XYZ file of C-alpha atoms in Angstrom:
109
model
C -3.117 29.647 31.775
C -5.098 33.103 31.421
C -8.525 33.036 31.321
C -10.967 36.395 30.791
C -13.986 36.236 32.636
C -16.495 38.396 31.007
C -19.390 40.264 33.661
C -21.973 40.754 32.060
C -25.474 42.592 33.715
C -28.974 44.328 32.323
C -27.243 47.930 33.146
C -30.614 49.591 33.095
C -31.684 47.223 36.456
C -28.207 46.251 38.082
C -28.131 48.524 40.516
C -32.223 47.365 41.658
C -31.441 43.628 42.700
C -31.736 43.335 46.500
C -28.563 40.868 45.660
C -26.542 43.397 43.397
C -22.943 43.521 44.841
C -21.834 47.086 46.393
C -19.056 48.566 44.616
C -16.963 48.459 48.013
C -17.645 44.503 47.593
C -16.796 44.238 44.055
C -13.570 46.214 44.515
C -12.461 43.546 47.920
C -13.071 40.709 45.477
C -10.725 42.648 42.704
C -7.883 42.960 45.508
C -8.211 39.293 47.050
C -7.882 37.946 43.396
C -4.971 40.234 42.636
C -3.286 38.980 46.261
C -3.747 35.734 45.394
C -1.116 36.130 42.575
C -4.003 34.976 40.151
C -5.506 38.363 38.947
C -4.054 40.029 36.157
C -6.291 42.938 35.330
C -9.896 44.196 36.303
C -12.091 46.738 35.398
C -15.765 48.133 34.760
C -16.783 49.443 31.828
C -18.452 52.356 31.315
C -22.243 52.022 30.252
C -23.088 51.070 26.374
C -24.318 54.258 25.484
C -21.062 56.050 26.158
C -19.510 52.895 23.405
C -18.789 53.566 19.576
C -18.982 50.474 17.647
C -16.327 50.332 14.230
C -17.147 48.156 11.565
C -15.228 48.221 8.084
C -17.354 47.128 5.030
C -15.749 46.945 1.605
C -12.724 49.566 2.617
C -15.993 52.179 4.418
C -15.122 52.731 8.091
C -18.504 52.402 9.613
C -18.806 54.024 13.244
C -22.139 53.935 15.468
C -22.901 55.152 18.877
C -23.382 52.490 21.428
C -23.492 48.706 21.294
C -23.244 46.281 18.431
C -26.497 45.028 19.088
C -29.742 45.119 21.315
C -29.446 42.906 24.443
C -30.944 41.953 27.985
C -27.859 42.143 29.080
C -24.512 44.456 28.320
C -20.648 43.703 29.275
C -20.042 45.571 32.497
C -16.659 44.579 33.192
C -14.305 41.871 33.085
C -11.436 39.817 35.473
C -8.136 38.713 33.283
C -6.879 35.908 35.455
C -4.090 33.676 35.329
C -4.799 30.338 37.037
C -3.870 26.454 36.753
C -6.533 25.281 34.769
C -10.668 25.749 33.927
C -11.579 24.616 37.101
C -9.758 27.053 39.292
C -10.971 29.609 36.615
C -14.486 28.677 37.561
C -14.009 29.134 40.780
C -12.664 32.552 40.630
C -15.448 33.528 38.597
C -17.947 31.999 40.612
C -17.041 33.945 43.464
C -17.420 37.377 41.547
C -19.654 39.330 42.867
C -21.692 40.430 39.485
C -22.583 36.380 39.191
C -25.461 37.130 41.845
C -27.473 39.251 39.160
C -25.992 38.491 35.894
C -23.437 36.272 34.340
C -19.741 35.493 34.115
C -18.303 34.349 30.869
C -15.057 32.416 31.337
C -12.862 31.702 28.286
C -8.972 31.160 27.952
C -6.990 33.540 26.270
């Protein structure tokens, strides 16, 4: 079953946490998940300001520089994994670097 787990950081102060994972460390995790046959796709995002949100409202194409919406903390990258079931998915994402100073979001796919 595939699950996405969803990183998700304060961008502005990631990089500040004594604990923040170094990108060398992030990018050992992305290879041991992929070499375990259970990692599908991985990537960071680029920061919110460089995003463009769409929205369509009664046939206007709406488009906005950056985010959606205001938040402490921004989607910074995400893990598409394909595992046994919710429990091995939790694992996975527990051992993701990012989950020392922010959050993992795991839902099936």
């Amino acid at each position: 079953m595939k699950y996405l787990c969803l990183v998700y950081g304060d961008e502005t102060s990631f990089h500040d946490s004594p604990d923040h994972p170094a990108d060398a460390e992030c990018h050992a995790y992305d290879v041991a998940v992929a070499g375990s046959g259970r990692g599908v796709a991985a990537e960071a995002l680029q920061p919110t300001r460089t995003a463009t949100t769409v929205r369509v409202r009664n046939g206007d194409v709406q488009m906005t520089d950056g985010p959606f919406m205001e938040t402490k903390e921004q989607l910074m990258g995400f893990y598409l994994i394909d595992v046994r079931d919710l429990n091995e998915a939790l694992r996975v994402a527990a051992g993701i670097p990012a989950a020392r100073v922010g959050s993992v979001e795991v839902r099936p796919v």
